[in-house]
Coordinates of C-alpha atoms and ligand atoms in Angstrom, one line a residue:
M1 CA 62.8 -16.9 -88.2
K2 CA 60.1 -15.1 -86.1
K3 CA 58.2 -17.6 -83.9
V4 CA 54.6 -16.8 -82.8
I5 CA 52.6 -18.7 -80.2
T6 CA 49.0 -18.7 -79.3
Y7 CA 46.7 -20.8 -77.1
G8 CA 43.0 -21.7 -76.9
T9 CA 40.4 -24.3 -76.4
F10 CA 39.0 -23.9 -79.9
D11 CA 35.7 -25.6 -79.0
L12 CA 33.1 -25.8 -81.7
F13 CA 35.6 -24.2 -84.0
H14 CA 34.4 -21.0 -85.6
E15 CA 35.3 -17.9 -87.6
G16 CA 36.6 -16.1 -84.6
H17 CA 39.2 -18.8 -84.0
Y18 CA 40.0 -18.9 -87.7
K19 CA 40.6 -15.2 -88.0
L20 CA 42.7 -15.2 -84.8
L21 CA 45.0 -17.9 -86.2
E22 CA 45.2 -16.3 -89.6
R23 CA 46.4 -12.9 -88.1
A24 CA 48.7 -14.7 -85.6
K25 CA 50.4 -16.5 -88.4
A26 CA 50.8 -13.3 -90.3
L27 CA 52.8 -11.7 -87.4
G28 CA 55.7 -14.1 -88.0
D29 CA 57.1 -17.0 -90.0
Y30 CA 56.3 -20.0 -87.7
L31 CA 53.1 -20.4 -85.7
I32 CA 52.8 -22.7 -82.7
V33 CA 49.2 -23.3 -81.4
G34 CA 48.6 -24.7 -77.9
V35 CA 45.3 -26.6 -77.6
T36 CA 44.0 -27.1 -74.0
T37 CA 43.2 -30.5 -72.5
E38 CA 39.8 -31.1 -70.9
H39 CA 41.5 -31.4 -67.6
F40 CA 43.2 -28.0 -67.8
D41 CA 39.9 -26.4 -69.0
E42 CA 38.0 -27.8 -66.1
A43 CA 40.7 -26.6 -63.7
R44 CA 40.3 -23.0 -65.1
G45 CA 36.5 -23.2 -64.9
K46 CA 35.5 -24.1 -68.4
I47 CA 33.2 -27.0 -67.7
N48 CA 31.1 -27.1 -70.8
V49 CA 33.6 -27.9 -73.5
V50 CA 31.9 -30.1 -76.1
D51 CA 34.5 -31.3 -78.6
P52 CA 37.1 -33.8 -77.5
I53 CA 40.8 -32.6 -77.7
M54 CA 41.6 -34.7 -80.8
E55 CA 38.8 -33.1 -82.7
R56 CA 39.8 -29.6 -81.5
I57 CA 43.4 -30.3 -82.7
E58 CA 42.1 -31.5 -86.0
H59 CA 40.1 -28.3 -86.6
V60 CA 43.2 -26.1 -85.8
K61 CA 45.3 -28.3 -88.2
K62 CA 42.7 -28.0 -91.0
T63 CA 43.1 -24.2 -91.1
G64 CA 46.6 -24.7 -92.4
F65 CA 48.0 -21.8 -90.3
A66 CA 49.6 -23.9 -87.5
D67 CA 53.2 -25.0 -88.2
E68 CA 53.2 -26.9 -84.9
I69 CA 50.4 -27.9 -82.5
I70 CA 51.1 -28.6 -78.9
V71 CA 48.9 -29.5 -75.9
E72 CA 48.5 -27.1 -73.0
D73 CA 47.7 -29.0 -69.8
H74 CA 48.9 -26.9 -66.9
E75 CA 49.1 -23.5 -65.3
G76 CA 52.5 -21.9 -65.9
Q77 CA 53.1 -23.8 -69.1
K78 CA 53.0 -20.7 -71.3
I79 CA 56.2 -19.4 -69.7
E80 CA 57.9 -22.8 -70.2
D81 CA 56.8 -23.0 -73.8
V82 CA 58.0 -19.5 -74.8
Q83 CA 61.5 -20.3 -73.4
K84 CA 61.5 -23.9 -74.7
Y85 CA 60.5 -23.0 -78.3
G86 CA 62.4 -19.7 -78.4
V87 CA 59.2 -17.7 -79.1
D88 CA 59.3 -14.1 -80.2
I89 CA 55.6 -13.1 -80.0
F90 CA 52.8 -14.3 -77.7
V91 CA 49.3 -13.8 -79.1
E92 CA 45.9 -13.8 -77.5
G93 CA 42.5 -12.3 -78.4
S94 CA 41.5 -8.9 -77.0
D95 CA 39.2 -10.6 -74.4
W96 CA 42.4 -11.4 -72.6
E97 CA 43.8 -7.8 -72.8
G98 CA 46.2 -7.1 -69.9
H99 CA 45.9 -10.6 -68.5
F100 CA 49.1 -11.9 -70.0
D101 CA 51.2 -8.8 -69.6
Y102 CA 53.5 -10.9 -67.3
M103 CA 54.7 -12.7 -70.5
R104 CA 56.4 -9.5 -71.6
A105 CA 59.4 -10.5 -69.4
F106 CA 59.9 -13.4 -71.9
C107 CA 58.8 -12.1 -75.3
E108 CA 56.6 -9.6 -77.1
V109 CA 52.9 -9.8 -76.3
V110 CA 50.1 -8.9 -78.8
Y111 CA 46.4 -8.9 -78.2
L112 CA 44.5 -9.1 -81.4
E113 CA 41.0 -7.7 -81.7
R114 CA 38.4 -10.3 -81.0
T115 CA 35.9 -11.1 -83.9
P116 CA 32.6 -9.7 -82.7
N117 CA 29.3 -11.7 -82.4
I118 CA 30.8 -15.2 -82.5
S119 CA 31.9 -17.4 -79.6
S120 CA 31.9 -21.0 -78.6
T121 CA 29.2 -20.2 -76.0
L122 CA 26.9 -18.8 -78.7
K123 CA 27.6 -21.8 -80.9
R124 CA 26.8 -24.1 -78.0
K125 CA 23.5 -22.3 -77.6
S126 CA 22.6 -22.6 -81.2
R127 CA 23.7 -26.2 -81.4
F128 CA 21.9 -27.3 -78.3
R129 CA 18.6 -26.1 -77.2
L130 CA 18.8 -24.2 -73.9
V131 CA 17.7 -26.7 -71.2
R132 CA 14.9 -25.2 -69.2
I133 CA 15.2 -26.5 -65.6
G134 CA 12.3 -26.0 -63.2
I135 CA 13.1 -26.0 -59.5
V136 CA 10.9 -28.2 -57.3
G137 CA 11.1 -27.1 -53.7
T138 CA 12.3 -23.6 -52.7
G139 CA 14.0 -24.3 -49.4
R140 CA 17.6 -24.3 -48.3
I141 CA 19.3 -25.9 -51.3
A142 CA 17.4 -24.2 -54.2
P143 CA 19.2 -20.8 -53.9
R144 CA 22.6 -22.6 -54.1
F145 CA 21.4 -24.3 -57.3
M146 CA 20.5 -20.9 -58.7
S147 CA 23.8 -19.3 -58.1
E148 CA 25.9 -22.3 -59.2
A149 CA 23.8 -22.8 -62.4
K150 CA 25.1 -19.4 -63.6
Y151 CA 28.5 -21.0 -64.3
V152 CA 27.0 -23.7 -66.6
S153 CA 26.2 -22.5 -70.1
G154 CA 23.0 -23.8 -71.7
V155 CA 20.9 -23.6 -68.6
L156 CA 17.7 -21.5 -68.2
I157 CA 15.7 -21.5 -65.0
P158 CA 12.2 -20.2 -65.9
C159 CA 10.2 -21.3 -62.9
C160 CA 9.9 -23.0 -59.6
Y161 CA 7.2 -25.1 -57.9
N162 CA 6.2 -25.2 -54.3
P163 CA 2.8 -26.2 -53.0
E164 CA 3.3 -23.7 -50.2
K165 CA 2.4 -20.5 -52.1
A166 CA 4.3 -18.1 -49.9
S167 CA 7.6 -19.9 -50.0
G168 CA 7.4 -20.3 -53.8
E169 CA 6.5 -16.6 -54.3
L170 CA 9.3 -15.4 -52.1
F171 CA 11.8 -17.5 -54.1
S172 CA 10.2 -16.2 -57.3
K173 CA 10.8 -12.6 -56.2
L174 CA 14.3 -13.1 -55.1
H175 CA 15.4 -15.1 -58.1
D176 CA 13.3 -13.6 -60.9
V177 CA 11.5 -16.9 -61.8
R178 CA 7.8 -17.7 -62.2
A179 CA 6.3 -19.4 -59.2
Y180 CA 3.8 -22.3 -59.4
S181 CA 2.0 -23.6 -56.4
Q182 CA -1.3 -25.1 -57.7
S183 CA -0.6 -27.4 -60.6
F184 CA 2.5 -29.5 -60.9
E185 CA 1.4 -30.5 -64.4
E186 CA 1.2 -26.9 -65.6
F187 CA 4.7 -26.3 -64.1
L188 CA 6.1 -29.3 -65.9
D189 CA 4.8 -28.0 -69.2
Q190 CA 7.1 -25.0 -68.9
V191 CA 10.3 -27.0 -68.6
D192 CA 12.6 -29.7 -70.2
A193 CA 14.0 -30.9 -66.9
I194 CA 13.5 -30.5 -63.1
Y195 CA 15.7 -30.3 -60.1
V196 CA 14.0 -31.9 -57.2
A197 CA 15.0 -30.1 -53.9
S198 CA 11.8 -30.7 -51.9
P199 CA 11.5 -32.7 -48.7
H200 CA 12.8 -36.3 -48.9
E201 CA 9.4 -38.0 -48.9
T202 CA 8.3 -36.0 -52.0
H203 CA 11.3 -36.9 -54.2
Y204 CA 9.9 -40.1 -55.7
G205 CA 6.5 -38.7 -56.6
Y206 CA 7.8 -35.6 -58.3
A207 CA 10.5 -37.5 -60.1
K208 CA 8.1 -40.1 -61.4
Q209 CA 5.5 -37.6 -62.6
A210 CA 8.2 -35.7 -64.5
I211 CA 9.7 -38.8 -66.1
L212 CA 6.3 -39.9 -67.3
K213 CA 6.0 -36.5 -69.0
K214 CA 9.4 -37.1 -70.6
K215 CA 11.3 -34.5 -68.5
H216 CA 14.8 -35.1 -67.3
V217 CA 15.3 -35.3 -63.6
L218 CA 18.1 -34.3 -61.3
C219 CA 16.9 -35.4 -57.8
E220 CA 18.4 -34.6 -54.4
K221 CA 19.3 -37.5 -52.2
P222 CA 17.8 -39.7 -51.0
M223 CA 15.9 -40.2 -54.3
T224 CA 13.7 -42.9 -52.9
F225 CA 13.4 -45.0 -49.7
T226 CA 13.2 -48.5 -51.3
Y227 CA 15.1 -50.6 -53.8
K228 CA 11.9 -51.1 -55.8
A229 CA 11.1 -47.4 -56.1
A230 CA 14.6 -46.6 -57.3
K231 CA 14.7 -49.4 -59.8
E232 CA 11.3 -48.3 -61.1
L233 CA 12.5 -44.7 -61.6
Y234 CA 15.6 -45.8 -63.5
D235 CA 13.6 -48.2 -65.7
L236 CA 11.0 -45.5 -66.4
A237 CA 13.7 -43.0 -67.3
A238 CA 15.2 -45.5 -69.7
E239 CA 11.8 -46.3 -71.2
N240 CA 11.0 -42.6 -71.6
K241 CA 14.6 -41.8 -72.8
V242 CA 15.3 -39.1 -70.3
V243 CA 18.2 -38.5 -68.0
L244 CA 17.7 -39.4 -64.3
M245 CA 20.5 -38.4 -61.9
E246 CA 20.7 -38.5 -58.2
G247 CA 22.2 -35.4 -56.7
I248 CA 25.1 -36.8 -54.7
K249 CA 27.4 -33.8 -55.3
A250 CA 30.6 -35.6 -54.4
A251 CA 30.2 -38.0 -57.4
Y252 CA 30.5 -35.1 -59.8
C253 CA 33.4 -33.1 -58.2
L254 CA 36.5 -33.2 -60.3
G255 CA 38.9 -34.6 -57.8
F256 CA 36.6 -37.4 -56.5
Q257 CA 36.8 -39.6 -59.6
Q258 CA 40.6 -39.0 -59.8
M259 CA 41.0 -40.2 -56.2
I260 CA 38.8 -43.3 -56.8
N261 CA 40.7 -44.1 -59.9
I262 CA 44.1 -43.8 -58.2
A263 CA 42.8 -46.2 -55.5
K264 CA 41.6 -48.6 -58.3
S265 CA 44.9 -48.3 -60.2
G266 CA 46.7 -50.5 -57.7
R267 CA 48.9 -47.7 -56.3
I268 CA 48.0 -48.6 -52.7
G269 CA 47.7 -52.4 -53.5
E270 CA 44.5 -54.3 -52.9
I271 CA 41.9 -52.2 -51.2
R272 CA 40.9 -53.7 -47.9
D273 CA 39.1 -51.0 -46.0
V274 CA 37.1 -47.8 -46.7
E275 CA 36.1 -45.6 -43.8
A276 CA 34.1 -42.5 -44.6
C277 CA 32.4 -40.0 -42.3
F278 CA 30.2 -37.0 -42.7
S279 CA 28.8 -35.1 -39.7
R280 CA 27.2 -31.8 -39.3
L281 CA 25.7 -30.5 -36.1
V282 CA 22.3 -29.0 -37.0
R283 CA 20.1 -26.5 -35.2
E284 CA 17.6 -27.6 -32.6
D285 CA 14.7 -26.4 -34.6
S286 CA 15.9 -28.0 -37.9
R287 CA 13.8 -30.4 -39.9
E288 CA 16.6 -33.1 -39.5
L289 CA 16.1 -33.0 -35.7
N290 CA 12.4 -32.8 -35.7
D291 CA 11.0 -35.0 -38.4
G292 CA 10.6 -38.4 -36.7
T293 CA 10.0 -40.2 -40.0
Y294 CA 12.3 -38.5 -42.5
G295 CA 14.7 -36.6 -40.4
G296 CA 18.0 -37.9 -38.9
A297 CA 21.6 -38.2 -39.9
F298 CA 21.6 -41.1 -42.3
L299 CA 18.7 -40.0 -44.6
E300 CA 20.3 -36.6 -44.9
F301 CA 24.0 -37.5 -45.4
G302 CA 24.2 -41.3 -46.0
G303 CA 24.7 -41.0 -49.7
Y304 CA 28.1 -39.3 -49.2
P305 CA 30.0 -42.0 -47.2
L306 CA 28.3 -44.8 -49.1
L307 CA 29.5 -43.4 -52.4
P308 CA 33.3 -44.1 -52.2
I309 CA 32.4 -47.5 -50.7
F310 CA 30.2 -48.5 -53.6
K311 CA 32.7 -47.0 -56.1
L312 CA 35.5 -49.1 -54.7
F313 CA 33.9 -52.3 -53.6
G314 CA 30.6 -52.4 -55.6
T315 CA 27.1 -52.7 -54.4
E316 CA 27.2 -56.5 -53.8
Y317 CA 28.3 -56.8 -50.1
D318 CA 28.2 -60.0 -48.2
S319 CA 26.7 -58.5 -45.1
I320 CA 25.6 -55.2 -43.6
S321 CA 25.1 -54.0 -40.1
I322 CA 23.5 -50.7 -39.2
D323 CA 23.7 -49.2 -35.7
S324 CA 22.3 -45.9 -34.7
I325 CA 22.1 -43.6 -31.6
L326 CA 18.5 -42.5 -31.6
D327 CA 17.0 -39.6 -29.7
K328 CA 13.6 -39.7 -27.9
K329 CA 11.7 -39.1 -31.1
G330 CA 13.5 -42.0 -32.8
I331 CA 15.7 -39.7 -34.9
D332 CA 19.2 -41.0 -35.5
L333 CA 21.7 -38.6 -34.2
Y334 CA 24.5 -40.8 -35.3
T335 CA 24.5 -43.8 -37.6
K336 CA 27.3 -46.2 -38.3
I337 CA 27.0 -48.7 -41.2
Q338 CA 29.5 -51.6 -41.5
L339 CA 29.7 -53.5 -44.8
R340 CA 31.6 -56.8 -45.4
Y341 CA 32.8 -57.6 -48.9
P342 CA 34.7 -60.8 -50.0
G343 CA 38.0 -59.0 -50.0
G344 CA 37.5 -56.1 -47.6
M345 CA 35.3 -54.1 -45.2
A346 CA 33.9 -50.6 -45.0
T347 CA 32.3 -48.2 -42.6
A348 CA 30.0 -45.3 -43.3
K349 CA 29.4 -42.8 -40.5
T350 CA 26.9 -39.9 -40.4
G351 CA 26.1 -37.6 -37.6
I352 CA 23.8 -34.6 -36.9
G353 CA 24.0 -34.8 -33.1
V354 CA 27.5 -36.2 -32.9
K355 CA 30.5 -34.5 -34.3
S356 CA 33.4 -36.5 -35.7
E357 CA 36.3 -36.0 -38.1
G358 CA 34.8 -35.9 -41.6
Q359 CA 37.5 -37.8 -43.3
L360 CA 37.9 -40.6 -45.8
V361 CA 40.5 -43.3 -45.5
I362 CA 41.0 -45.9 -48.2
A363 CA 43.4 -48.6 -46.9
G364 CA 45.2 -50.9 -49.1
T365 CA 47.9 -53.6 -48.9
K366 CA 50.7 -51.2 -50.0
G367 CA 49.5 -47.9 -48.7
Y368 CA 46.5 -45.7 -48.1
I369 CA 44.7 -42.6 -49.3
L370 CA 43.7 -40.0 -46.8
A371 CA 41.2 -37.3 -47.9
P372 CA 40.6 -34.8 -45.1
S373 CA 37.3 -32.9 -44.6
P374 CA 35.7 -31.9 -46.9
W375 CA 36.6 -35.1 -48.7
W376 CA 33.2 -35.1 -50.4
L377 CA 34.3 -32.0 -52.4
T378 CA 37.8 -33.6 -52.8
K379 CA 39.8 -30.4 -52.7
H380 CA 42.9 -32.3 -51.7
F381 CA 44.0 -35.8 -50.7
D382 CA 47.2 -37.7 -50.0
V383 CA 48.5 -41.1 -51.0
R384 CA 50.7 -42.4 -48.1
Y385 CA 52.8 -45.4 -47.4
E386 CA 54.6 -47.3 -44.6
D387 CA 57.5 -44.9 -45.0
P388 CA 56.0 -41.6 -43.6
D389 CA 58.5 -39.6 -45.7
I390 CA 56.7 -40.6 -48.9
V391 CA 53.5 -38.5 -49.4
E392 CA 52.0 -37.9 -52.8
H393 CA 49.7 -34.8 -52.4
Y394 CA 46.9 -34.0 -54.9
E395 CA 45.0 -30.7 -55.1
P396 CA 42.4 -31.2 -57.8
A397 CA 40.6 -28.2 -59.3
F398 CA 37.5 -27.1 -57.4
Q399 CA 35.3 -24.0 -57.8
G400 CA 32.3 -22.6 -56.1
D401 CA 30.5 -25.0 -53.8
G402 CA 30.8 -27.9 -56.3
L403 CA 27.2 -28.0 -57.4
R404 CA 28.2 -26.5 -60.8
Y405 CA 29.9 -29.8 -61.7
E406 CA 26.7 -31.8 -61.0
I407 CA 24.6 -29.3 -63.0
S408 CA 27.2 -29.5 -65.9
E409 CA 27.1 -33.3 -65.9
F410 CA 23.3 -33.1 -66.0
I411 CA 23.3 -30.8 -69.0
N412 CA 26.0 -32.8 -70.8
Q413 CA 24.1 -36.0 -70.3
I414 CA 20.9 -34.3 -71.6
N415 CA 22.8 -33.0 -74.7
G416 CA 24.7 -36.3 -75.1
T417 CA 28.1 -34.6 -75.1
R418 CA 29.9 -36.5 -72.4
G419 CA 29.7 -40.1 -73.2
R420 CA 28.2 -42.7 -70.9
T421 CA 27.5 -41.7 -67.3
Y422 CA 29.9 -43.4 -65.0
K423 CA 30.1 -40.8 -62.2
L424 CA 27.1 -42.2 -60.3
T425 CA 25.6 -45.2 -62.1
A426 CA 22.0 -46.3 -61.8
E427 CA 23.3 -49.5 -60.1
E428 CA 25.1 -47.4 -57.4
S429 CA 22.1 -45.2 -56.9
I430 CA 19.7 -48.2 -56.6
G431 CA 22.2 -49.8 -54.2
M432 CA 22.0 -46.8 -52.0
A433 CA 18.2 -47.0 -52.0
K434 CA 18.5 -50.6 -50.8
V435 CA 20.6 -49.5 -47.8
V436 CA 18.1 -46.7 -47.1
E437 CA 15.3 -49.3 -47.1
R438 CA 17.1 -51.5 -44.6
F439 CA 18.0 -48.5 -42.5
M440 CA 14.3 -47.3 -42.4
K441 CA 13.0 -50.7 -41.6
Q442 CA 15.4 -51.4 -38.8
R443 CA 15.0 -47.9 -37.3
S444 CA 11.2 -48.3 -37.2
E445 CA 11.7 -51.7 -35.5
A446 CA 14.1 -50.0 -33.1
K447 CA 11.5 -47.3 -32.4
S448 CA 8.8 -49.8 -31.7
G449 CA 11.1 -51.5 -29.2
K450 CA 12.1 -54.7 -31.1
H451 CA 15.8 -53.7 -31.0
K452 CA 16.6 -51.3 -28.1
G453 CA 18.3 -48.3 -29.9
K454 CA 20.1 -50.7 -32.2
A455 CA 19.1 -50.8 -35.8
G456 CA 20.2 -54.3 -36.5
S457 CA 22.2 -56.3 -39.0
G458 CA 21.8 -58.9 -41.7
K459 CA 22.9 -60.3 -45.0
G460 CA 23.4 -58.1 -48.0
Ligands
LIG501 N1 38.7 -15.5 -80.2 C1 38.5 -14.4 -81.1 N2 37.3 -14.1 -81.5 C2 36.2 -14.7 -81.0 C3 36.3 -15.8 -80.1 C4 37.6 -16.1 -79.7 O1 39.5 -13.8 -81.5 N3 35.0 -14.3 -81.4 C5 40.1 -15.9 -79.8 C6 40.3 -15.8 -78.2 O2 40.5 -14.5 -77.8 C7 41.5 -16.7 -78.1 C8 41.3 -17.7 -79.2 O3 40.4 -17.2 -80.1 O4 42.7 -16.0 -78.3 C9 40.8 -19.1 -78.6 O5 39.6 -18.8 -77.9 P1 39.0 -20.0 -76.9 O6 38.9 -21.2 -77.7 O7 37.8 -19.4 -76.3 O8 40.1 -20.2 -75.9 P2 40.5 -19.3 -74.6 O9 39.7 -19.7 -73.5 O10 40.4 -17.9 -75.0 O11 42.0 -19.8 -74.4 O12 45.3 -21.2 -72.4 C10 44.1 -20.9 -73.0 C11 44.2 -19.6 -73.6 O13 45.0 -18.7 -72.8 C12 42.9 -18.9 -73.9

């Protein structure tokens, strides 16, 4: 009996898939089809898969060509499978020509001509309207968004907005998008969604205007400076049935949720302490070091260390204390926030004028998780125990600078293809705004001399 094997995602099952399976089956007597898991697809950079695995398996089954369906979930599995199932022929479409030649050491390899003019990407485009995202603010982050958005299918970036004409026009030239500098309303009319990457103090205003015009909003952190403003934006987004997401990149990176879930699974016992730090020394002439009101370490980076704390302990702390080292302009060069919860404690540290180890430690009653810098991208982390010889090491998938995962989540939320949002909830984002509000109040009191340098403490 001649055994044939082939693999695929088979997302939005189409004629190309059907014809490939039909011809693969005709090459032998018994066809095994490997269907990829979401996790494996994410690891190999396919971040826009729409159909869940059970549905994709069902579609393959319905063709009647597969004698056996298996699940593909890791790199290197193809070699294992060919040996395990005694496979004679390995088949892939011609888009993979040459890529799987290493399999010839184990069996025959056949690349079948790909069916022209049909693909999951094309189907995705016809099923979901392209999401037109307008960029608000054309400073340091916007170019990164442009280059990472290329990896997310279904995104179109037709225009940008910047009240400073020259900056907008330069960006427009470099990235081939239309620039708007006069009318924000007119800019909004050209898009379905906006990415707000303008200075902190403008986030709330742009986000609110867009939501009221029923546009989806992905807003850089901090989205607002007060609890009330954050709550208002999420309420308005719900009322207007649009997606509102705060751009705390860590929340959307593939490994971050895995690390949090391992911590929550009880593997390290009860969680008692979370210590997270993010520091980046910035240039003397940078906005962070010169804007006395909206500059400083905490407003820039505070969302990162607060994220794992809120994920693990929630947003209802018993008490909070905020302490900063301020420069002469009243800008926080270093801020340390301590939170007390009923069963544990947490520290969030941010620095722009103090450099520290950017690590995350989650301490439990049975062990701890150590995620070294850059833990906010979660490229790797360890689970460790009392016995130093036992170390469980994780290296989750990660590509580019991580922003593609955030953009992909935004698109999937807009298209309704990824279930409820849990990566960064409205409650967590509003909780962060509450801390920002306390920080701003205490820092302004410190500046006016009420607390000398110290930003104060109080009940949560
Ligand atoms: N295919 C085809 N014609 C098309 C589209 C796809 O013949 N118009 C083939 C692909 O070449 C592949 C199979 O259908 O052999 C499944 O395609 P995808 O679902 O896109 O999966 P893919 O990413 O190619 O999976 O481990 C995964 C596999 O190695 C490849």
